[in-house]
Amino acid sequence: MKRIAVINDLSGFGRCSLSAALPIISVMGHEACPLPTAVLSNQTGYESYYCDDYTDKMSFFNEQWKKICPVFDAIYSGYIANEKQVDYISSFIESFSDETTILLVDPVMGDDGKLYDSHNTAICEGIKTLVKKSNVICPNLTELCILTGRDYSSISQMRKERILEEIKDMSSSLISDKLRLVITTGIINDNMISSTIYSEGKFEEISNERIGESFSGTGDIFASIVVSSLLSGFDPYDAVKKATDFISMSLTETLKHEYDRNDGIDFQKFLKRL
């Protein structure tokens, strides 16, 4: 069984972050090894929440895990609580990876053209350094613009064909000897939502019907399915298709009942489909 180190927060409510990643990675046949960046009573979209920052505790995981697992098959980094954690995660990547390790960074920074309230410029600059250490990234359009220094407001107003051209150009600009795959999510156009895949000069789009509004945790579900699929040998297109179809199916079920978008989506009953 292959091991994935999952560096993310743990939220008691919201069906996101580690509470979403652990069951998904496990049902897809891999061992998920959680390293919390913070423990929260509930995800930050709720009106109030309690957060226990785990920065000072993360090094203990490094020390103990080296005795058990010298190299992970994949490392997946998500929510970062503060800029100090960037140096630790960078060190973790260097300590626990080799040339075969899949390094996926979900550059959690913002959405709809805005930074999350919990983030600042220092955290964003730190995330940019982690992106340079990764093989795979899966930003949304806002985060792709932040990573490339582009203006979200002007790009988001363009017609779809032009937006895709801009995404292709931004994705291409991030590619390096290290970073080989850029997956951009949450591209909304009328009643459709798309993800794009840029790898080895090839640019592809996958579209699904837009179902409901934005929900907590869908990015975490997406990244967890993608990293697990890549580790299982899926090509990038099939990995993204698997993730988008699963989220679409789960959203359809969620909208059958009364819901609070902060509670996340009803994905549990479909886990066996993965």
Backbone as JSON, one array per atom type, in Angstrom:
{
  "sequence": "MKRIAVINDLSGFGRCSLSAALPIISVMGHEACPLPTAVLSNQTGYESYYCDDYTDKMSFFNEQWKKICPVFDAIYSGYIANEKQVDYISSFIESFSDETTILLVDPVMGDDGKLYDSHNTAICEGIKTLVKKSNVICPNLTELCILTGRDYSSISQMRKERILEEIKDMSSSLISDKLRLVITTGIINDNMISSTIYSEGKFEEISNERIGESFSGTGDIFASIVVSSLLSGFDPYDAVKKATDFISMSLTETLKHEYDRNDGIDFQKFLKRL",
  "N": [[0.84, -1.2, 0.0], [0.56, 2.18, -0.9], [1.8, 5.29, 0.43], [0.5, 8.45, 1.37], [1.39, 11.57, 2.45], [-0.51, 13.91, 4.06], [-0.82, 17.2, 4.33], [-2.54, 19.4, 6.01], [-5.37, 21.26, 7.36], [-7.44, 20.26, 10.18], [-10.79, 20.17, 10.46], [-13.59, 20.23, 12.55], [-16.28, 20.52, 11.76], [-17.72, 20.87, 8.52], [-16.9, 19.2, 6.49], [-14.39, 19.08, 5.05], [-10.92, 19.65, 4.07], [-8.75, 17.68, 6.06], [-10.76, 15.95, 7.01], [-12.17, 15.34, 4.77], [-10.2, 14.45, 3.02], [-9.02, 12.12, 4.18], [-10.95, 9.86, 4.2], [-11.37, 9.65, 1.42], [-8.82, 9.23, 0.19], [-8.19, 6.85, 1.48], [-10.26, 5.04, 0.68], [-9.6, 4.86, -1.94], [-7.48, 3.23, -1.94], [-4.99, 3.85, -0.8], [-2.67, 4.67, 1.85], [-3.41, 7.19, 4.03], [-1.63, 9.67, 5.62], [-2.01, 11.87, 8.04], [-0.93, 15.2, 8.63], [-1.46, 17.71, 10.66], [-1.96, 21.16, 10.06], [-3.37, 22.92, 11.47], [-5.9, 22.75, 13.98], [-9.31, 22.98, 13.88], [-12.43, 24.04, 15.27], [-14.52, 24.18, 13.51], [-14.83, 24.74, 9.96], [-13.62, 27.8, 8.42], [-15.6, 29.24, 7.14], [-17.94, 29.43, 8.55], [-19.86, 31.47, 10.87], [-18.41, 31.91, 13.22], [-15.42, 30.54, 14.72], [-13.09, 28.27, 16.32], [-9.6, 28.09, 16.41], [-6.74, 26.13, 16.6], [-3.53, 26.65, 16.24], [-1.05, 24.68, 14.71], [1.65, 25.01, 14.28], [3.97, 24.91, 15.98], [4.0, 22.28, 16.64], [4.41, 20.71, 14.46], [7.02, 19.93, 13.76], [7.56, 17.78, 15.39], [6.26, 15.67, 14.2], [7.8, 15.31, 11.92], [10.21, 14.44, 13.06], [9.47, 11.98, 14.29], [8.28, 10.54, 12.2], [10.38, 10.05, 10.45], [11.57, 7.84, 11.5], [9.91, 5.88, 10.74], [9.01, 6.08, 8.07], [10.94, 6.77, 5.55], [10.61, 7.88, 2.99], [7.86, 9.24, 1.24], [5.25, 8.15, -0.97], [3.64, 10.0, -2.11], [3.11, 13.49, -1.51], [0.87, 15.72, -0.26], [-0.06, 18.96, -0.01], [-2.11, 21.32, 1.6], [-4.17, 23.59, 3.15], [-2.58, 26.3, 4.76], [-1.68, 27.63, 7.82], [-0.15, 29.84, 8.62], [2.63, 31.98, 7.62], [4.97, 30.98, 8.68], [4.81, 28.27, 8.55], [5.49, 27.57, 6.01], [8.3, 27.26, 5.64], [8.68, 24.98, 7.19], [7.15, 23.06, 5.78], [8.45, 23.08, 3.34], [10.93, 22.02, 4.14], [10.01, 19.55, 4.97], [9.19, 18.4, 2.53], [11.66, 18.18, 1.25], [12.89, 16.35, 2.96], [11.3, 14.03, 2.9], [10.87, 13.09, 0.32], [11.64, 11.7, -2.92], [12.91, 11.27, -6.3], [10.73, 9.95, -7.32], [8.47, 10.65, -5.94], [5.21, 11.97, -5.85], [4.39, 15.29, -5.76], [2.04, 17.29, -4.69], [0.61, 20.45, -4.56], [-1.98, 22.23, -3.26], [-2.77, 25.36, -3.73], [-4.05, 27.05, -1.51], [-5.58, 30.02, -1.23], [-7.53, 31.94, -1.92], [-10.71, 33.01, -3.4], [-13.1, 33.82, -5.97], [-11.83, 36.17, -6.75], [-10.78, 37.28, -4.43], [-8.7, 37.32, -1.49], [-8.74, 34.83, 1.1], [-10.07, 35.54, 4.37], [-8.38, 34.66, 6.36], [-5.88, 34.81, 5.3], [-2.85, 36.46, 4.19], [-0.55, 38.7, 2.48], [2.03, 37.75, 3.01], [1.66, 34.99, 3.54], [0.75, 34.2, 1.04], [3.01, 34.71, -0.57], [4.69, 32.83, 0.51], [3.38, 30.47, -0.2], [3.78, 30.55, -2.92], [6.46, 29.83, -3.07], [6.3, 27.18, -2.3], [4.88, 26.12, -4.41], [6.8, 26.12, -6.4], [8.29, 23.98, -5.65], [6.77, 21.82, -6.22], [5.28, 19.07, -8.13], [2.77, 19.03, -9.16], [0.01, 21.23, -9.29], [-3.12, 22.58, -8.16], [-4.78, 25.08, -8.54], [-7.61, 27.35, -8.1], [-9.2, 29.74, -10.34], [-8.8, 32.31, -9.27], [-6.59, 31.87, -7.58], [-4.7, 31.01, -9.45], [-4.32, 33.4, -10.83], [-3.18, 34.95, -8.77], [-0.79, 33.56, -8.38], [0.52, 34.07, -10.76], [0.57, 36.78, -10.99], [-1.46, 38.14, -12.34], [-4.42, 40.0, -13.34], [-7.34, 39.29, -11.87], [-9.97, 40.35, -12.01], [-10.24, 41.54, -14.56], [-9.73, 39.38, -16.28], [-11.74, 37.55, -15.56], [-13.99, 38.71, -16.67], [-13.9, 38.29, -19.33], [-14.88, 36.72, -22.47], [-15.6, 33.19, -22.71], [-13.81, 31.7, -24.4], [-11.6, 33.37, -24.55], [-10.88, 33.52, -21.86], [-10.0, 30.9, -21.44], [-7.77, 30.91, -23.1], [-6.17, 32.72, -21.7], [-5.81, 31.3, -19.31], [-4.41, 29.09, -20.24], [-2.05, 30.39, -21.03], [-1.15, 31.44, -18.56], [-0.84, 29.07, -17.12], [1.16, 27.8, -18.6], [3.27, 29.53, -18.09], [4.01, 28.86, -15.54], [5.1, 26.37, -15.63], [7.92, 24.26, -15.16], [11.17, 22.65, -14.82], [10.63, 21.2, -12.58], [7.85, 21.58, -11.86], [5.27, 20.12, -13.5], [2.59, 19.81, -14.11], [-0.35, 21.61, -14.3], [-3.41, 22.2, -12.96], [-6.38, 23.79, -13.28], [-9.19, 24.92, -11.53], [-12.81, 25.35, -11.13], [-13.85, 27.13, -13.15], [-16.17, 29.19, -14.25], [-18.86, 29.4, -16.5], [-21.73, 30.6, -17.67], [-24.09, 28.1, -17.38], [-22.28, 26.12, -16.87], [-19.4, 24.5, -15.44], [-15.91, 24.41, -15.38], [-12.77, 22.61, -15.54], [-9.29, 22.89, -16.18], [-6.44, 21.39, -17.79], [-3.02, 21.46, -17.95], [-0.2, 20.21, -19.36], [2.97, 19.18, -20.43], [2.88, 20.81, -22.7], [0.35, 20.37, -23.63], [-3.05, 21.26, -23.63], [-6.09, 20.9, -22.01], [-9.67, 20.74, -21.52], [-12.22, 20.08, -19.15], [-15.62, 19.84, -18.7], [-18.54, 20.29, -16.68], [-22.01, 20.25, -15.82], [-23.1, 23.11, -14.1], [-23.89, 22.97, -10.75], [-25.88, 24.13, -8.3], [-24.49, 26.28, -5.72], [-21.35, 27.64, -4.5], [-19.59, 25.38, -2.42], [-18.29, 24.4, 0.76], [-15.22, 22.61, 0.96], [-15.08, 21.32, -1.56], [-12.8, 21.73, -3.12], [-10.85, 20.4, -1.62], [-11.78, 17.77, -1.78], [-11.54, 17.4, -4.53], [-8.69, 17.67, -4.95], [-7.78, 15.54, -3.39], [-8.81, 13.29, -4.7], [-7.52, 13.57, -7.16], [-4.72, 13.4, -6.52], [-4.63, 10.83, -5.45], [-5.5, 9.34, -7.66], [-3.49, 9.88, -9.58], [-1.36, 8.69, -8.28], [-2.16, 6.09, -8.49], [-1.7, 5.59, -11.1], [-3.28, 6.77, -13.07], [-3.78, 8.85, -15.97], [-3.41, 12.46, -16.25], [-5.79, 13.67, -17.36], [-7.83, 11.71, -17.0], [-7.72, 11.48, -14.24], [-8.61, 14.02, -13.38], [-11.14, 14.03, -14.55], [-12.38, 11.97, -13.15], [-12.48, 13.14, -10.61], [-14.08, 15.48, -11.03], [-16.5, 14.38, -11.92], [-17.25, 12.9, -9.67], [-17.64, 14.92, -7.76], [-19.71, 16.34, -8.99], [-21.79, 14.43, -8.93], [-22.08, 14.16, -6.16], [-22.87, 16.74, -5.44], [-25.37, 16.9, -6.7], [-26.83, 15.1, -5.13], [-26.68, 16.47, -2.66], [-28.24, 18.76, -3.07], [-30.79, 17.8, -2.96], [-31.81, 18.03, -0.48], [-32.39, 20.13, 2.43], [-29.82, 22.46, 3.07], [-26.72, 23.81, 4.35], [-24.27, 25.69, 2.93], [-21.82, 25.84, 4.15], [-21.55, 23.44, 5.44], [-20.53, 21.66, 3.66], [-20.5, 19.05, 1.08], [-22.63, 16.19, 0.35], [-20.88, 13.65, 0.19], [-20.2, 11.16, 1.18], [-21.78, 8.8, 0.82], [-21.16, 8.06, -1.71], [-18.6, 7.16, -1.82], [-17.81, 4.55, -2.37], [-17.89, 4.47, -5.1], [-15.48, 5.39, -5.94]],
  "CA": [[0.0, 0.0, 0.0], [1.34, 3.41, -1.01], [1.51, 6.27, 1.47], [0.39, 9.87, 1.01], [1.4, 12.52, 3.56], [-1.51, 14.95, 3.79], [-0.53, 18.35, 5.19], [-3.75, 20.21, 5.89], [-6.0, 21.47, 8.66], [-8.51, 19.35, 10.58], [-11.96, 20.94, 10.89], [-14.61, 19.36, 13.1], [-17.46, 20.62, 10.91], [-17.49, 21.46, 7.21], [-16.56, 18.16, 5.51], [-13.33, 19.63, 4.21], [-9.56, 19.43, 4.53], [-8.41, 16.31, 6.41], [-11.94, 15.11, 7.19], [-12.55, 14.89, 3.43], [-9.07, 13.76, 2.37], [-8.72, 10.81, 4.76], [-11.77, 8.78, 3.66], [-11.21, 9.53, -0.03], [-7.54, 8.58, -0.1], [-8.25, 5.49, 1.99], [-11.12, 4.21, -0.16], [-8.93, 4.69, -3.23], [-6.47, 2.2, -1.81], [-3.71, 4.33, -0.3], [-2.63, 5.04, 3.27], [-3.35, 8.64, 4.24], [-0.92, 10.0, 6.86], [-2.32, 13.28, 8.25], [-0.08, 16.11, 9.39], [-2.31, 18.89, 10.79], [-1.4, 22.51, 10.14], [-4.2, 23.57, 12.49], [-7.13, 22.03, 14.33], [-10.38, 23.96, 14.0], [-13.74, 23.55, 15.69], [-15.27, 24.11, 12.26], [-14.11, 25.49, 8.94], [-13.65, 29.25, 8.63], [-16.73, 29.88, 6.49], [-18.99, 29.66, 9.54], [-19.83, 32.81, 11.47], [-17.31, 31.95, 14.18], [-14.72, 29.27, 14.82], [-11.9, 28.23, 17.16], [-8.47, 27.53, 15.66], [-5.52, 25.83, 17.34], [-2.43, 26.63, 15.28], [-0.17, 23.56, 15.01], [2.99, 25.29, 13.78], [5.01, 24.48, 16.91], [3.92, 20.83, 16.84], [4.64, 20.01, 13.2], [8.36, 19.35, 13.7], [7.56, 16.49, 16.08], [5.86, 14.67, 13.2], [8.99, 15.06, 11.09], [11.17, 13.67, 13.87], [9.0, 10.62, 14.52], [8.0, 9.86, 10.93], [11.64, 9.62, 9.84], [11.87, 6.52, 12.03], [8.92, 4.94, 10.21], [8.82, 6.17, 6.62], [11.94, 7.72, 5.04], [10.14, 8.54, 1.76], [6.45, 9.04, 0.91], [4.94, 7.98, -2.39], [3.08, 11.3, -2.51], [2.93, 14.5, -0.47], [-0.2, 16.63, -0.68], [-0.12, 20.1, 0.9], [-3.29, 22.15, 1.42], [-4.31, 24.83, 3.93], [-1.45, 26.72, 5.58], [-2.22, 28.53, 8.83], [0.65, 31.07, 8.68], [3.79, 31.94, 6.75], [6.04, 30.21, 9.31], [4.67, 26.86, 8.18], [6.06, 27.35, 4.68], [9.65, 26.72, 5.79], [8.58, 23.61, 7.68], [6.65, 22.19, 4.7], [9.56, 22.97, 2.38], [11.87, 21.08, 4.72], [9.36, 18.24, 4.96], [9.26, 17.91, 1.16], [13.05, 17.78, 0.99], [13.25, 15.22, 3.8], [10.47, 12.85, 2.72], [10.58, 12.82, -1.08], [12.72, 11.43, -3.86], [12.51, 11.61, -7.67], [9.49, 9.25, -7.68], [7.37, 11.15, -5.11], [4.29, 12.96, -6.4], [4.29, 16.44, -4.86], [0.88, 18.1, -5.09], [0.31, 21.6, -3.73], [-3.22, 22.96, -3.48], [-2.38, 26.68, -3.21], [-5.25, 27.63, -0.9], [-5.35, 31.44, -0.94], [-8.72, 32.76, -2.07], [-11.7, 32.63, -4.41], [-13.91, 34.95, -6.46], [-11.01, 37.38, -6.86], [-10.42, 37.82, -3.12], [-8.0, 36.46, -0.54], [-9.5, 34.43, 2.28], [-9.84, 36.42, 5.51], [-7.3, 34.12, 7.18], [-4.62, 34.89, 4.56], [-2.27, 37.77, 3.91], [0.44, 38.68, 1.41], [3.18, 36.91, 3.41], [1.3, 33.6, 3.32], [0.7, 33.98, -0.41], [4.38, 34.63, -1.08], [5.21, 31.54, 0.95], [2.76, 29.43, -1.03], [4.45, 30.59, -4.22], [7.71, 29.07, -2.98], [5.94, 25.76, -2.27], [4.49, 25.77, -5.77], [8.02, 25.87, -7.16], [8.84, 22.69, -5.22], [5.78, 20.79, -6.5], [5.12, 18.52, -9.47], [1.38, 19.24, -9.56], [-0.75, 22.2, -8.51], [-4.52, 22.65, -8.59], [-5.4, 26.33, -8.1], [-8.76, 27.88, -8.81], [-8.79, 30.84, -11.21], [-8.27, 33.38, -8.41], [-5.24, 31.49, -7.12], [-3.82, 31.02, -10.62], [-3.99, 34.81, -11.08], [-2.25, 35.38, -7.72], [0.5, 32.91, -8.63], [1.14, 34.61, -11.97], [0.54, 38.24, -10.96], [-2.42, 38.64, -13.31], [-5.6, 40.68, -12.79], [-8.51, 38.4, -11.92], [-11.2, 41.06, -12.37], [-10.32, 41.73, -16.01], [-9.79, 38.07, -16.94], [-13.03, 36.91, -15.29], [-15.03, 39.36, -17.47], [-13.72, 37.95, -20.75], [-15.66, 35.58, -22.98], [-14.99, 31.94, -22.28], [-12.67, 31.31, -25.23], [-10.47, 34.21, -24.17], [-10.46, 33.1, -20.52], [-9.22, 29.68, -21.6], [-6.47, 31.32, -23.66], [-5.4, 33.33, -20.6], [-5.45, 30.22, -18.39], [-3.33, 28.33, -20.9], [-0.83, 31.2, -20.97], [-0.71, 31.49, -17.17], [-0.38, 27.72, -16.75], [2.44, 27.59, -19.28], [4.31, 30.35, -17.47], [4.4, 28.25, -14.27], [5.76, 25.09, -15.89], [9.37, 24.26, -15.0], [11.7, 21.29, -14.76], [10.01, 20.56, -11.42], [6.39, 21.63, -11.97], [4.93, 19.58, -14.81], [1.15, 19.69, -14.32], [-1.16, 22.68, -13.7], [-4.84, 21.93, -13.09], [-7.13, 24.96, -12.81], [-10.56, 24.49, -11.23], [-13.84, 26.34, -10.84], [-14.0, 28.14, -14.2], [-17.63, 29.25, -14.44], [-19.36, 30.05, -17.7], [-23.17, 30.34, -17.75], [-24.53, 26.99, -16.54], [-21.24, 25.09, -16.88], [-18.19, 24.76, -14.65], [-14.84, 23.67, -16.05], [-11.39, 22.51, -15.06], [-8.35, 22.76, -17.3], [-5.24, 20.6, -17.52], [-1.89, 21.83, -18.8], [0.95, 19.35, -19.11], [3.79, 18.85, -21.59], [2.43, 21.6, -23.84], [-1.02, 19.99, -24.0], [-4.05, 21.97, -22.83], [-7.39, 20.25, -22.15], [-10.74, 21.25, -20.67], [-13.28, 19.17, -18.77], [-16.76, 20.65, -18.25], [-19.72, 19.65, -16.1], [-23.1, 21.18, -15.54], [-22.96, 23.79, -12.82], [-24.96, 22.52, -9.86], [-25.92, 24.88, -7.05], [-23.54, 27.35, -5.46], [-20.06, 27.18, -3.99], [-19.69, 24.65, -1.17], [-17.06, 24.09, 1.49], [-14.58, 21.31, 0.83], [-15.0, 20.7, -2.89], [-11.4, 21.77, -3.56], [-10.14, 19.34, -0.91], [-12.21, 16.52, -2.39], [-10.93, 17.36, -5.86], [-7.25, 17.42, -4.85], [-7.58, 14.21, -2.82], [-9.06, 12.31, -5.77], [-6.48, 13.72, -8.18], [-3.43, 12.86, -6.07], [-4.8, 9.38, -5.33], [-5.58, 8.79, -9.01], [-2.16, 9.95, -10.18], [-0.53, 7.68, -7.62], [-2.63, 4.79, -8.98], [-1.3, 5.44, -12.49], [-4.16, 7.45, -14.0], [-3.21, 10.03, -16.62], [-4.02, 13.66, -15.66], [-7.17, 13.9, -17.82], [-8.72, 10.77, -16.34], [-7.74, 11.82, -12.81], [-9.48, 15.19, -13.21], [-12.51, 13.61, -14.91], [-12.87, 11.19, -12.0], [-12.76, 14.09, -9.53], [-15.21, 16.36, -11.36], [-17.72, 13.57, -11.97], [-17.6, 12.55, -8.29], [-18.17, 16.12, -7.11], [-21.0, 16.62, -9.61], [-22.72, 13.45, -8.4], [-22.31, 14.48, -4.75], [-23.64, 17.99, -5.4], [-26.75, 16.58, -7.06], [-27.44, 14.52, -3.94], [-26.75, 17.5, -1.63], [-29.32, 19.69, -3.36], [-32.09, 17.16, -2.74], [-32.19, 18.25, 0.91], [-32.01, 21.43, 2.96], [-28.39, 22.43, 3.32], [-25.92, 25.01, 4.6], [-23.09, 25.5, 2.09], [-20.66, 25.68, 5.02], [-21.47, 22.04, 5.88], [-19.93, 20.84, 2.63], [-21.4, 18.28, 0.24], [-22.91, 14.82, 0.78], [-20.07, 12.78, -0.65], [-19.85, 9.9, 1.84], [-22.48, 7.64, 0.3], [-20.63, 7.73, -3.04], [-17.19, 6.8, -1.72], [-17.55, 3.25, -3.01], [-17.74, 4.69, -6.54], [-14.09, 5.74, -6.22]],
  "C": [[0.87, 1.25, 0.0], [0.86, 4.44, 0.01], [1.5, 7.69, 0.92], [0.42, 10.68, 2.3], [0.46, 13.66, 3.2], [-1.33, 16.07, 4.8], [-1.67, 19.34, 5.03], [-4.33, 20.43, 7.28], [-7.05, 20.39, 8.93], [-9.65, 20.19, 11.15], [-13.05, 19.98, 11.36], [-15.89, 19.35, 12.29], [-17.06, 21.26, 9.58], [-17.13, 20.47, 6.12], [-15.52, 18.64, 4.51], [-11.97, 19.21, 4.75], [-9.31, 17.96, 4.88], [-9.64, 15.41, 6.55], [-12.5, 14.64, 5.86], [-11.44, 14.04, 2.82], [-8.89, 12.33, 2.88], [-9.62, 9.7, 4.21], [-11.58, 8.58, 2.16], [-9.93, 8.8, -0.4], [-7.57, 7.12, 0.33], [-9.08, 4.58, 1.09], [-10.52, 3.97, -1.53], [-7.68, 3.82, -3.13], [-5.11, 2.62, -1.31], [-3.8, 4.64, 1.19], [-2.45, 6.55, 3.39], [-2.73, 8.92, 5.6], [-1.1, 11.49, 7.13], [-1.29, 14.02, 9.09], [-0.84, 17.43, 9.51], [-1.51, 20.19, 10.82], [-2.13, 23.33, 11.21], [-5.37, 22.65, 12.78], [-8.2, 23.07, 14.62], [-11.66, 23.3, 14.49], [-14.63, 23.32, 14.49], [-14.55, 24.97, 11.23], [-14.46, 26.98, 8.99], [-14.81, 29.97, 7.94], [-17.89, 30.15, 7.42], [-18.81, 31.04, 10.19], [-18.71, 32.96, 12.48], [-16.66, 30.58, 14.23], [-13.56, 29.42, 15.8], [-10.8, 27.54, 16.36], [-7.27, 27.35, 16.59], [-4.41, 25.66, 16.31], [-1.42, 25.55, 15.68], [1.27, 23.79, 14.57], [4.08, 24.7, 14.68], [5.03, 22.97, 17.12], [4.33, 20.04, 15.6], [6.02, 19.34, 13.14], [8.45, 18.0, 14.4], [7.15, 15.36, 15.14], [7.06, 14.29, 12.34], [9.96, 14.13, 11.82], [10.75, 12.22, 14.01], [8.78, 9.86, 13.21], [9.26, 9.38, 10.24], [12.03, 8.21, 10.32], [11.01, 5.44, 11.38], [8.93, 4.89, 8.68], [9.8, 7.19, 6.05], [11.49, 8.49, 3.81], [8.66, 8.22, 1.57], [6.29, 8.88, -0.6], [4.32, 9.26, -2.96], [2.99, 12.19, -1.29], [1.93, 15.51, -1.01], [-0.33, 17.72, 0.38], [-1.32, 20.98, 0.57], [-3.22, 23.43, 2.24], [-3.09, 25.08, 4.82], [-1.93, 27.81, 6.54], [-1.45, 29.86, 8.92], [1.92, 30.88, 7.86], [4.95, 31.13, 7.35], [6.0, 28.73, 8.89], [5.29, 26.56, 6.83], [7.45, 26.73, 4.77], [9.6, 25.27, 6.27], [8.16, 22.66, 6.55], [7.72, 22.02, 3.64], [10.58, 21.95, 2.86], [11.31, 19.66, 4.7], [9.45, 17.61, 3.56], [10.67, 17.4, 0.85], [13.43, 16.51, 1.75], [12.54, 13.93, 3.4], [10.13, 12.55, 1.26], [11.84, 12.42, -1.83], [12.18, 11.71, -5.26], [11.21, 10.94, -8.09], [8.27, 9.81, -6.94], [6.52, 12.16, -5.88], [4.12, 14.07, -5.37], [3.17, 17.35, -5.35], [0.65, 19.22, -4.08], [-1.03, 22.2, -4.18], [-2.99, 24.35, -2.89], [-3.57, 27.47, -2.66], [-4.97, 29.08, -0.5], [-6.62, 32.28, -1.0], [-9.65, 32.24, -3.13], [-12.48, 33.88, -4.81], [-13.13, 36.27, -6.47], [-10.54, 37.96, -5.55], [-9.62, 36.81, -2.31], [-8.97, 36.03, 0.56], [-9.13, 35.34, 3.45], [-8.64, 35.97, 6.35], [-5.93, 34.28, 6.53], [-4.16, 36.33, 4.37], [-1.2, 37.61, 2.83], [1.61, 37.77, 1.75], [2.88, 35.43, 3.19], [1.3, 33.28, 1.83], [2.09, 33.88, -1.02], [5.02, 33.3, -0.68], [4.66, 30.41, 0.11], [3.4, 29.39, -2.41], [5.77, 29.81, -4.19], [7.42, 27.57, -2.93], [5.54, 25.27, -3.65], [5.71, 25.41, -6.6], [8.67, 24.53, -6.79], [7.93, 21.53, -5.62], [5.91, 20.24, -7.91], [3.78, 18.9, -10.05], [0.78, 20.33, -8.69], [-2.19, 22.23, -9.04], [-5.18, 23.92, -8.03], [-6.76, 26.54, -8.73], [-8.3, 29.11, -9.61], [-8.22, 32.01, -10.41], [-6.83, 33.09, -8.02], [-4.25, 31.43, -8.27], [-3.39, 32.45, -10.94], [-3.0, 35.32, -10.03], [-0.85, 34.82, -8.0], [1.25, 33.55, -9.8], [1.12, 36.14, -12.03], [-0.41, 38.86, -11.96], [-3.66, 39.2, -12.61], [-6.85, 39.81, -12.97], [-9.74, 39.13, -12.46], [-11.33, 41.24, -13.87], [-10.45, 40.4, -16.74], [-11.17, 37.44, -16.76], [-14.16, 37.5, -16.12], [-14.94, 39.0, -18.95], [-14.68, 36.85, -21.18], [-14.88, 34.29, -22.71], [-13.75, 31.57, -23.08], [-11.43, 32.09, -24.85], [-9.96, 33.84, -22.79], [-9.59, 31.86, -20.61], [-7.84, 29.98, -22.18], [-5.57, 31.89, -22.56], [-4.94, 32.26, -19.61], [-4.32, 29.39, -18.97], [-2.01, 29.08, -20.8], [-0.28, 31.25, -19.55], [-0.15, 30.14, -16.72], [0.99, 27.45, -17.34], [3.57, 28.33, -18.59], [4.8, 29.75, -16.15], [5.18, 26.95, -14.44], [7.28, 25.25, -15.79], [9.88, 22.83, -15.05], [11.06, 20.49, -13.63], [8.49, 20.44, -11.59], [5.97, 21.25, -13.39], [3.44, 19.62, -15.13], [0.41, 20.79, -13.56], [-2.62, 22.38, -14.0], [-5.59, 23.11, -12.48], [-8.6, 24.59, -12.67], [-11.52, 25.68, -11.13], [-14.0, 27.45, -11.86], [-15.47, 28.15, -14.61], [-17.98, 30.0, -15.7], [-20.82, 29.63, -17.89], [-23.54, 29.18, -16.82], [-23.53, 25.84, -16.5], [-20.09, 25.51, -15.97], [-17.09, 23.84, -15.19], [-13.58, 23.6, -15.21], [-10.5, 22.37, -16.28], [-7.09, 22.03, -16.83], [-4.16, 21.05, -18.49], [-0.68, 20.98, -18.41], [1.65, 19.03, -20.42], [3.29, 19.54, -22.85], [1.01, 21.32, -24.28], [-2.01, 20.64, -23.05], [-5.42, 21.36, -23.1], [-8.38, 20.85, -21.17], [-11.73, 20.13, -20.39], [-14.41, 20.0, -18.16], [-17.86, 19.77, -17.69], [-20.8, 20.71, -15.92], [-22.88, 21.81, -14.17], [-24.16, 23.48, -11.94], [-24.88, 23.31, -8.57], [-24.85, 25.95, -6.96], [-22.21, 26.76, -5.0], [-20.24, 26.53, -2.63], [-18.31, 24.47, -0.55], [-16.54, 22.72, 1.09], [-14.45, 20.72, -0.55], [-13.57, 20.7, -3.43], [-10.58, 20.68, -2.9], [-10.5, 17.97, -1.47], [-11.54, 16.34, -3.75], [-9.45, 16.97, -5.77], [-6.97, 16.02, -4.32], [-7.79, 13.12, -3.87], [-7.96, 12.37, -6.81], [-5.17, 13.08, -7.73], [-3.5, 11.34, -5.93], [-4.82, 8.72, -6.7], [-4.23, 8.79, -9.7], [-1.25, 8.88, -9.59], [-0.91, 6.26, -8.07], [-2.31, 4.58, -10.46], [-2.23, 6.05, -13.51], [-3.4, 8.56, -14.72], [-3.97, 11.26, -16.09], [-5.48, 13.88, -16.08], [-8.14, 12.99, -17.08], [-8.82, 11.03, -14.84], [-8.69, 12.98, -12.55], [-10.93, 14.83, -13.52], [-13.13, 12.82, -13.76], [-13.29, 12.12, -10.87], [-13.99, 14.94, -9.83], [-16.52, 15.6, -11.41], [-18.19, 13.21, -10.56], [-18.23, 13.75, -7.58], [-19.54, 16.47, -7.68], [-22.09, 15.69, -9.06], [-23.08, 13.78, -6.94], [-23.11, 15.76, -4.58], [-25.1, 17.74, -5.72], [-27.49, 16.0, -5.88], [-27.65, 15.58, -2.86], [-27.96, 18.39, -1.82], [-30.71, 19.09, -3.22], [-32.63, 17.47, -1.35], [-31.88, 19.71, 1.29], [-30.53, 21.39, 3.33], [-27.88, 23.8, 3.71], [-24.63, 24.79, 3.83], [-21.83, 25.31, 2.93], [-20.48, 24.23, 5.5], [-20.8, 21.14, 4.86], [-20.96, 20.02, 1.88], [-21.53, 16.83, 0.74], [-22.16, 13.84, -0.1], [-19.9, 11.37, -0.09], [-20.5, 8.69, 1.19], [-21.98, 7.2, -1.08], [-19.18, 7.28, -3.01], [-16.89, 5.49, -2.43], [-17.39, 3.37, -4.53], [-16.29, 4.99, -6.91], [-13.2, 4.5, -6.29]]
}
